[in-house]
Amino acid sequence: MERVKASFKAKLESALPGQEIIVERPKSAELGDFAFPCFRAAKALGKNPAQLAQELASQLSLEGAEILAAGPYLNLKLQGETRARLMLEALVAHPAFGSAQPHDETVLVEYSSPNIAKLFTIGHLRSTMIGHTLAQVNRYLGCRVWRLNHLGDWGTQFGTLLAAYKRWAETDNPALDQDFAWAEEIPEKRRTPLYRLFQLYVRFHQEEEAQPDMRAEARTWFKKLEGGDAEARRLWAWFREVSLKEFQRIYDRLGVSFDAMDGEAFYEDKLANAIDTLKAANLLEPGDGGAQIVRLEDRGIQTPSIMLKADGTSIYATRDLAAALYRRDTYHFDRCLYVVGSDQILHFQQLFAVLAKLDPWFEGRMSHTPFGMVKLPEGKMSTRKGNVVFLEDVLDEAVARVLAIIDEKNPELHDKARVAEQLGMGAVVFFDALNDRVKPITFTWDRVIALDGDTGPYVQYAHARICSVLRKAGGDWAAMAQPMASSEAALPFPSQAVPASLQGLDHPSAQALLFELAGLPDALRTVQRENMATALARQLLAIAKAFSAFYTHCPILWAENAPEVRDARLTLSLATARALRQGLFLMGIQAPEEM
RNA sequence: GCGCCCAUAGCUCAGGUGGAUAGAGCAUCAGCCUUCUAAGCUGGUGGUCGCUGGUUCGAGUCCAGCUGGGCGCACCA
């Protein structure tokens, strides 16, 4: 298919020497496979675009295709059989459709980055799954990817935790294994030390509002921690351990993993060096109130970046600076993506500006991928205030709703629990990718856990129906839809020969499906270019939708079908199953064979 | 007050580098299960793309102003 595009482009280039030739993808299959808008070239040549299109149409030809003028457009439309052969060859006879060869490009993706002693909320899902998809797609496109979890395991918040622990837990609940008498009851399945740490954190912030001097208490504890106080260190390590254990459970459930979990604390012994580097470059100067700052007015940023607080302790900017310097020296990356909420836009503008002043090498390599915050209908979520929706509650509710539908629609299904888990995750995760925009999301249960229409389960359903047909087809059809091994990004499917006759695919719905499958490589490149999962999710929906139409219009295993028709349709179905499974896999979503 | 982002159908949203009659889903209405999973398919209703100017052969897309929202603005992350 790429070769057809290239030769179309080459023909246009020789017909229109000196003109820039941009070949687009038409809006729908009826128009053709490739389109050339004639506006620009026509203007340069002083011609009418429609007339130019006519002229080109009569001049150019390509075997197996028609080149037609449609108003001001010149469209290349493959013959149905040629289109089918090209696509099926690419999809089932060759590995990893739409992928790219491994090449020397290193991409860092920093994502998830939860704060220790806080529970995962629905808000954390965004960074986690957007980051996961970006990492996976970049791998699929041949980049060397490092997945970094910049854990929030340092900072003043630990002062808060330490102070709160000393006040209300140390004497009567030191192991955090009892419920607090003063706290509201914890749901049965959430009774963990982490949850009680969270309660301590919330209480501290609530009481702090009435007694502002408690803030100094928290700061003092952080200073002790950063100063190496043994007790502070011991508690810190324990808080961290307790948190990581819970995080890991969530990551396992989401199928997310990392190449490095170097959190903020990891950079603690690198802070002094980072500060020295700033000093050596003459960038550090005293600011109001005794803090050490870097001025950024020359970069168009009025707010200076604070690098050391007045009490001499570090701040997150210091740790992000040290992390960036460390990553430069460790990974020699080409791009570093920070998948962090849009409320930190200014912070990253400052950070990137400081880095660029320090070392021009950073310019153009750093990129913040912001996303809109998740809000509740009542307003902003706040861990401190305790009005949050926990991620696990959303996941559990999704699974419960799926289970109820399975009991209603397919009560005989074996391994119900596993399938319900896969579909529930699919619903929640797919929703997040679909709505990947900088705009904030207002959380409502029915939206996030929708199971029909443009949803993950809709795509999963199309895949499951194909698998069902392949099973009934006998032979090794079903096995051909299975990856041969687990894999990082590109699923290894067995190679399948494309049948000699593809006449069973001349129905418009089959051709429309081929057209949507052909859009997958573009969608993947869009994900990479825009750092957004949306394009992939939308393309998978388009493929699933096109398959559903094909499925209802073209019987596959019909007894009256000629064997060639049956085989051609099975091959197209197989190709679709692979594309869907691969696409979902890149998004961190499983594709059950039955549902 | 300053800076960044957003505004598309009743609701929730898609609409690279300006270009083919502005697309989905939900909701609603009408059809479709004696053949491969109806979590589905087919069709209908529904839009002055916030407002006003401008650039252009051509603007949902670019520019300016306005209106209405979101986020941020020095020792939290």
PDB file of C-alpha atoms in Angstrom, chain A residues 320-477:
ATOM      1  CA  ASP A 320      13.105  17.678  38.310  1.00  0.00           C
ATOM      2  CA  LEU A 321      16.223  19.583  37.335  1.00  0.00           C
ATOM      3  CA  ALA A 322      18.496  16.958  38.829  1.00  0.00           C
ATOM      4  CA  ALA A 323      16.433  14.235  37.140  1.00  0.00           C
ATOM      5  CA  ALA A 324      16.731  15.877  33.722  1.00  0.00           C
ATOM      6  CA  LEU A 325      20.504  16.246  34.081  1.00  0.00           C
ATOM      7  CA  TYR A 326      20.793  12.650  35.212  1.00  0.00           C
ATOM      8  CA  ARG A 327      18.679  11.443  32.305  1.00  0.00           C
ATOM      9  CA  ARG A 328      20.742  13.418  29.831  1.00  0.00           C
ATOM     10  CA  ASP A 329      23.880  11.694  31.045  1.00  0.00           C
ATOM     11  CA  THR A 330      22.311   8.266  31.525  1.00  0.00           C
ATOM     12  CA  TYR A 331      20.021   7.827  28.532  1.00  0.00           C
ATOM     13  CA  HIS A 332      21.300  10.360  25.946  1.00  0.00           C
ATOM     14  CA  PHE A 333      17.700  10.698  24.851  1.00  0.00           C
ATOM     15  CA  ASP A 334      16.259  12.321  21.752  1.00  0.00           C
ATOM     16  CA  ARG A 335      12.924  13.110  23.327  1.00  0.00           C
ATOM     17  CA  CYS A 336      11.677  13.190  26.890  1.00  0.00           C
ATOM     18  CA  LEU A 337       7.919  13.208  27.411  1.00  0.00           C
ATOM     19  CA  TYR A 338       6.391  14.287  30.710  1.00  0.00           C
ATOM     20  CA  VAL A 339       2.845  12.961  30.951  1.00  0.00           C
ATOM     21  CA  VAL A 340       1.669  15.242  33.724  1.00  0.00           C
ATOM     22  CA  GLY A 341      -1.562  17.195  34.269  1.00  0.00           C
ATOM     23  CA  SER A 342      -2.193  20.587  32.730  1.00  0.00           C
ATOM     24  CA  ASP A 343      -2.065  22.253  36.133  1.00  0.00           C
ATOM     25  CA  GLN A 344       1.710  21.928  35.883  1.00  0.00           C
ATOM     26  CA  ILE A 345       2.159  23.681  32.557  1.00  0.00           C
ATOM     27  CA  LEU A 346       3.977  26.628  34.084  1.00  0.00           C
ATOM     28  CA  HIS A 347       6.241  24.356  36.090  1.00  0.00           C
ATOM     29  CA  PHE A 348       7.428  22.575  32.950  1.00  0.00           C
ATOM     30  CA  GLN A 349       7.825  25.810  31.018  1.00  0.00           C
ATOM     31  CA  GLN A 350      10.083  26.968  33.822  1.00  0.00           C
ATOM     32  CA  LEU A 351      11.966  23.697  34.025  1.00  0.00           C
ATOM     33  CA  PHE A 352      12.581  23.553  30.269  1.00  0.00           C
ATOM     34  CA  ALA A 353      13.670  27.198  30.261  1.00  0.00           C
ATOM     35  CA  VAL A 354      16.159  26.603  33.057  1.00  0.00           C
ATOM     36  CA  LEU A 355      17.515  23.540  31.263  1.00  0.00           C
ATOM     37  CA  ALA A 356      17.863  25.390  27.975  1.00  0.00           C
ATOM     38  CA  LYS A 357      19.793  28.176  29.700  1.00  0.00           C
ATOM     39  CA  LEU A 358      22.003  25.594  31.313  1.00  0.00           C
ATOM     40  CA  ASP A 359      22.638  23.484  28.233  1.00  0.00           C
ATOM     41  CA  PRO A 360      21.286  24.179  24.726  1.00  0.00           C
ATOM     42  CA  TRP A 361      21.334  20.423  24.168  1.00  0.00           C
ATOM     43  CA  PHE A 362      17.955  20.271  25.917  1.00  0.00           C
ATOM     44  CA  GLU A 363      16.259  22.579  23.467  1.00  0.00           C
ATOM     45  CA  GLY A 364      13.635  20.761  21.417  1.00  0.00           C
ATOM     46  CA  ARG A 365      14.057  17.526  23.321  1.00  0.00           C
ATOM     47  CA  MET A 366      11.808  18.210  26.266  1.00  0.00           C
ATOM     48  CA  SER A 367       8.093  18.034  25.976  1.00  0.00           C
ATOM     49  CA  HIS A 368       5.274  18.283  28.441  1.00  0.00           C
ATOM     50  CA  THR A 369       2.220  16.261  27.450  1.00  0.00           C
ATOM     51  CA  PRO A 370      -0.459  17.890  29.558  1.00  0.00           C
ATOM     52  CA  PHE A 371      -3.911  16.481  30.059  1.00  0.00           C
ATOM     53  CA  GLY A 372      -7.083  17.957  31.499  1.00  0.00           C
ATOM     54  CA  MET A 373      -7.833  17.214  35.106  1.00  0.00           C
ATOM     55  CA  VAL A 374     -10.649  14.921  36.178  1.00  0.00           C
ATOM     56  CA  LYS A 375     -13.278  16.822  38.132  1.00  0.00           C
ATOM     57  CA  LEU A 376     -16.383  15.730  39.943  1.00  0.00           C
ATOM     58  CA  PRO A 377     -19.784  17.211  39.123  1.00  0.00           C
ATOM     59  CA  GLU A 378     -19.508  18.951  42.519  1.00  0.00           C
ATOM     60  CA  GLY A 379     -16.139  20.422  41.645  1.00  0.00           C
ATOM     61  CA  LYS A 380     -12.447  19.748  41.867  1.00  0.00           C
ATOM     62  CA  MET A 381     -11.189  16.519  43.393  1.00  0.00           C
ATOM     63  CA  SER A 382      -8.873  17.029  46.305  1.00  0.00           C
ATOM     64  CA  THR A 383      -6.967  14.307  48.084  1.00  0.00           C
ATOM     65  CA  ARG A 384      -6.389  16.696  50.947  1.00  0.00           C
ATOM     66  CA  LYS A 385     -10.078  17.282  51.386  1.00  0.00           C
ATOM     67  CA  GLY A 386     -10.906  13.639  50.869  1.00  0.00           C
ATOM     68  CA  ASN A 387     -13.495  14.150  48.099  1.00  0.00           C
ATOM     69  CA  VAL A 388     -12.023  11.823  45.531  1.00  0.00           C
ATOM     70  CA  VAL A 389     -13.071   8.888  43.389  1.00  0.00           C
ATOM     71  CA  PHE A 390     -10.629   6.037  43.909  1.00  0.00           C
ATOM     72  CA  LEU A 391      -9.458   4.249  40.815  1.00  0.00           C
ATOM     73  CA  GLU A 392     -10.036   0.802  42.287  1.00  0.00           C
ATOM     74  CA  ASP A 393     -13.653   1.633  43.021  1.00  0.00           C
ATOM     75  CA  VAL A 394     -14.138   2.614  39.392  1.00  0.00           C
ATOM     76  CA  LEU A 395     -12.423  -0.536  38.140  1.00  0.00           C
ATOM     77  CA  ASP A 396     -14.435  -2.729  40.495  1.00  0.00           C
ATOM     78  CA  GLU A 397     -17.699  -1.094  39.520  1.00  0.00           C
ATOM     79  CA  ALA A 398     -16.885  -1.511  35.832  1.00  0.00           C
ATOM     80  CA  VAL A 399     -16.159  -5.211  36.343  1.00  0.00           C
ATOM     81  CA  ALA A 400     -19.366  -5.657  38.340  1.00  0.00           C
ATOM     82  CA  ARG A 401     -21.454  -4.051  35.598  1.00  0.00           C
ATOM     83  CA  VAL A 402     -19.819  -6.214  32.948  1.00  0.00           C
ATOM     84  CA  LEU A 403     -20.441  -9.322  35.017  1.00  0.00           C
ATOM     85  CA  ALA A 404     -24.135  -8.483  35.239  1.00  0.00           C
ATOM     86  CA  ILE A 405     -24.313  -8.175  31.448  1.00  0.00           C
ATOM     87  CA  ILE A 406     -22.469 -11.452  30.945  1.00  0.00           C
ATOM     88  CA  ASP A 407     -24.934 -13.184  33.252  1.00  0.00           C
ATOM     89  CA  GLU A 408     -27.726 -11.791  31.152  1.00  0.00           C
ATOM     90  CA  LYS A 409     -26.315 -12.307  27.643  1.00  0.00           C
ATOM     91  CA  ASN A 410     -23.876 -15.162  27.843  1.00  0.00           C
ATOM     92  CA  PRO A 411     -24.417 -17.022  31.125  1.00  0.00           C
ATOM     93  CA  GLU A 412     -22.647 -20.137  29.842  1.00  0.00           C
ATOM     94  CA  LEU A 413     -19.386 -18.275  29.288  1.00  0.00           C
ATOM     95  CA  HIS A 414     -16.518 -19.981  31.032  1.00  0.00           C
ATOM     96  CA  ASP A 415     -13.958 -17.994  32.991  1.00  0.00           C
ATOM     97  CA  LYS A 416     -16.487 -15.199  33.493  1.00  0.00           C
ATOM     98  CA  ALA A 417     -14.419 -13.426  36.122  1.00  0.00           C
ATOM     99  CA  ARG A 418     -11.384 -13.112  33.884  1.00  0.00           C
ATOM    100  CA  VAL A 419     -13.387 -11.892  30.908  1.00  0.00           C
ATOM    101  CA  ALA A 420     -15.308  -9.422  33.063  1.00  0.00           C
ATOM    102  CA  GLU A 421     -12.009  -8.061  34.340  1.00  0.00           C
ATOM    103  CA  GLN A 422     -10.685  -7.628  30.806  1.00  0.00           C
ATOM    104  CA  LEU A 423     -13.848  -5.911  29.605  1.00  0.00           C
ATOM    105  CA  GLY A 424     -14.155  -3.702  32.659  1.00  0.00           C
ATOM    106  CA  MET A 425     -10.566  -2.529  32.281  1.00  0.00           C
ATOM    107  CA  GLY A 426     -11.191  -2.100  28.568  1.00  0.00           C
ATOM    108  CA  ALA A 427     -14.164   0.169  29.198  1.00  0.00           C
ATOM    109  CA  VAL A 428     -12.382   2.437  31.652  1.00  0.00           C
ATOM    110  CA  VAL A 429      -9.044   2.586  29.873  1.00  0.00           C
ATOM    111  CA  PHE A 430     -10.506   3.064  26.405  1.00  0.00           C
ATOM    112  CA  PHE A 431     -12.745   5.858  27.633  1.00  0.00           C
ATOM    113  CA  ASP A 432      -9.731   7.686  28.927  1.00  0.00           C
ATOM    114  CA  ALA A 433      -7.880   7.444  25.626  1.00  0.00           C
ATOM    115  CA  LEU A 434     -10.930   8.419  23.599  1.00  0.00           C
ATOM    116  CA  ASN A 435     -11.298  11.609  25.554  1.00  0.00           C
ATOM    117  CA  ASP A 436      -7.646  12.425  25.598  1.00  0.00           C
ATOM    118  CA  ARG A 437      -7.756  16.142  25.333  1.00  0.00           C
ATOM    119  CA  VAL A 438      -6.431  19.070  27.246  1.00  0.00           C
ATOM    120  CA  LYS A 439      -9.973  19.792  28.323  1.00  0.00           C
ATOM    121  CA  PRO A 440     -10.937  18.716  31.797  1.00  0.00           C
ATOM    122  CA  ILE A 441     -13.152  15.653  32.232  1.00  0.00           C
ATOM    123  CA  THR A 442     -16.138  15.697  34.519  1.00  0.00           C
ATOM    124  CA  PHE A 443     -16.369  12.279  36.069  1.00  0.00           C
ATOM    125  CA  THR A 444     -19.686  10.461  36.006  1.00  0.00           C
ATOM    126  CA  TRP A 445     -20.035   6.734  36.483  1.00  0.00           C
ATOM    127  CA  ASP A 446     -22.239   6.169  33.457  1.00  0.00           C
ATOM    128  CA  ARG A 447     -19.837   7.868  31.087  1.00  0.00           C
ATOM    129  CA  VAL A 448     -16.667   6.248  32.306  1.00  0.00           C
ATOM    130  CA  ILE A 449     -18.182   2.779  32.491  1.00  0.00           C
ATOM    131  CA  ALA A 450     -20.303   2.906  29.342  1.00  0.00           C
ATOM    132  CA  LEU A 451     -20.352  -0.468  27.625  1.00  0.00           C
ATOM    133  CA  ASP A 452     -21.983   0.205  24.280  1.00  0.00           C
ATOM    134  CA  GLY A 453     -21.416   2.623  21.469  1.00  0.00           C
ATOM    135  CA  ASP A 454     -17.930   4.073  21.135  1.00  0.00           C
ATOM    136  CA  THR A 455     -16.325   2.020  23.880  1.00  0.00           C
ATOM    137  CA  GLY A 456     -13.575  -0.467  24.524  1.00  0.00           C
ATOM    138  CA  PRO A 457     -16.026  -3.359  24.869  1.00  0.00           C
ATOM    139  CA  TYR A 458     -17.433  -2.520  21.426  1.00  0.00           C
ATOM    140  CA  VAL A 459     -13.988  -3.072  19.923  1.00  0.00           C
ATOM    141  CA  GLN A 460     -13.474  -6.142  22.099  1.00  0.00           C
ATOM    142  CA  TYR A 461     -16.844  -7.475  20.984  1.00  0.00           C
ATOM    143  CA  ALA A 462     -15.894  -7.232  17.321  1.00  0.00           C
ATOM    144  CA  HIS A 463     -12.701  -9.131  18.102  1.00  0.00           C
ATOM    145  CA  ALA A 464     -14.540 -11.818  20.077  1.00  0.00           C
ATOM    146  CA  ARG A 465     -17.059 -12.344  17.273  1.00  0.00           C
ATOM    147  CA  ILE A 466     -14.248 -12.839  14.784  1.00  0.00           C
ATOM    148  CA  CYS A 467     -12.589 -15.347  17.077  1.00  0.00           C
ATOM    149  CA  SER A 468     -15.882 -17.186  17.342  1.00  0.00           C
ATOM    150  CA  VAL A 469     -16.183 -17.397  13.553  1.00  0.00           C
ATOM    151  CA  LEU A 470     -12.576 -18.537  13.239  1.00  0.00           C
ATOM    152  CA  ARG A 471     -13.177 -21.278  15.796  1.00  0.00           C
ATOM    153  CA  LYS A 472     -16.188 -22.502  13.869  1.00  0.00           C
ATOM    154  CA  ALA A 473     -14.230 -22.417  10.624  1.00  0.00           C
ATOM    155  CA  GLY A 474     -12.080 -25.256  11.963  1.00  0.00           C
ATOM    156  CA  GLY A 475      -8.559 -25.972  10.790  1.00  0.00           C
ATOM    157  CA  ASP A 476      -6.033 -23.670  12.371  1.00  0.00           C
ATOM    158  CA  TRP A 477      -7.948 -20.485  11.678  1.00  0.00           C
TER     159      TRP A 477
END
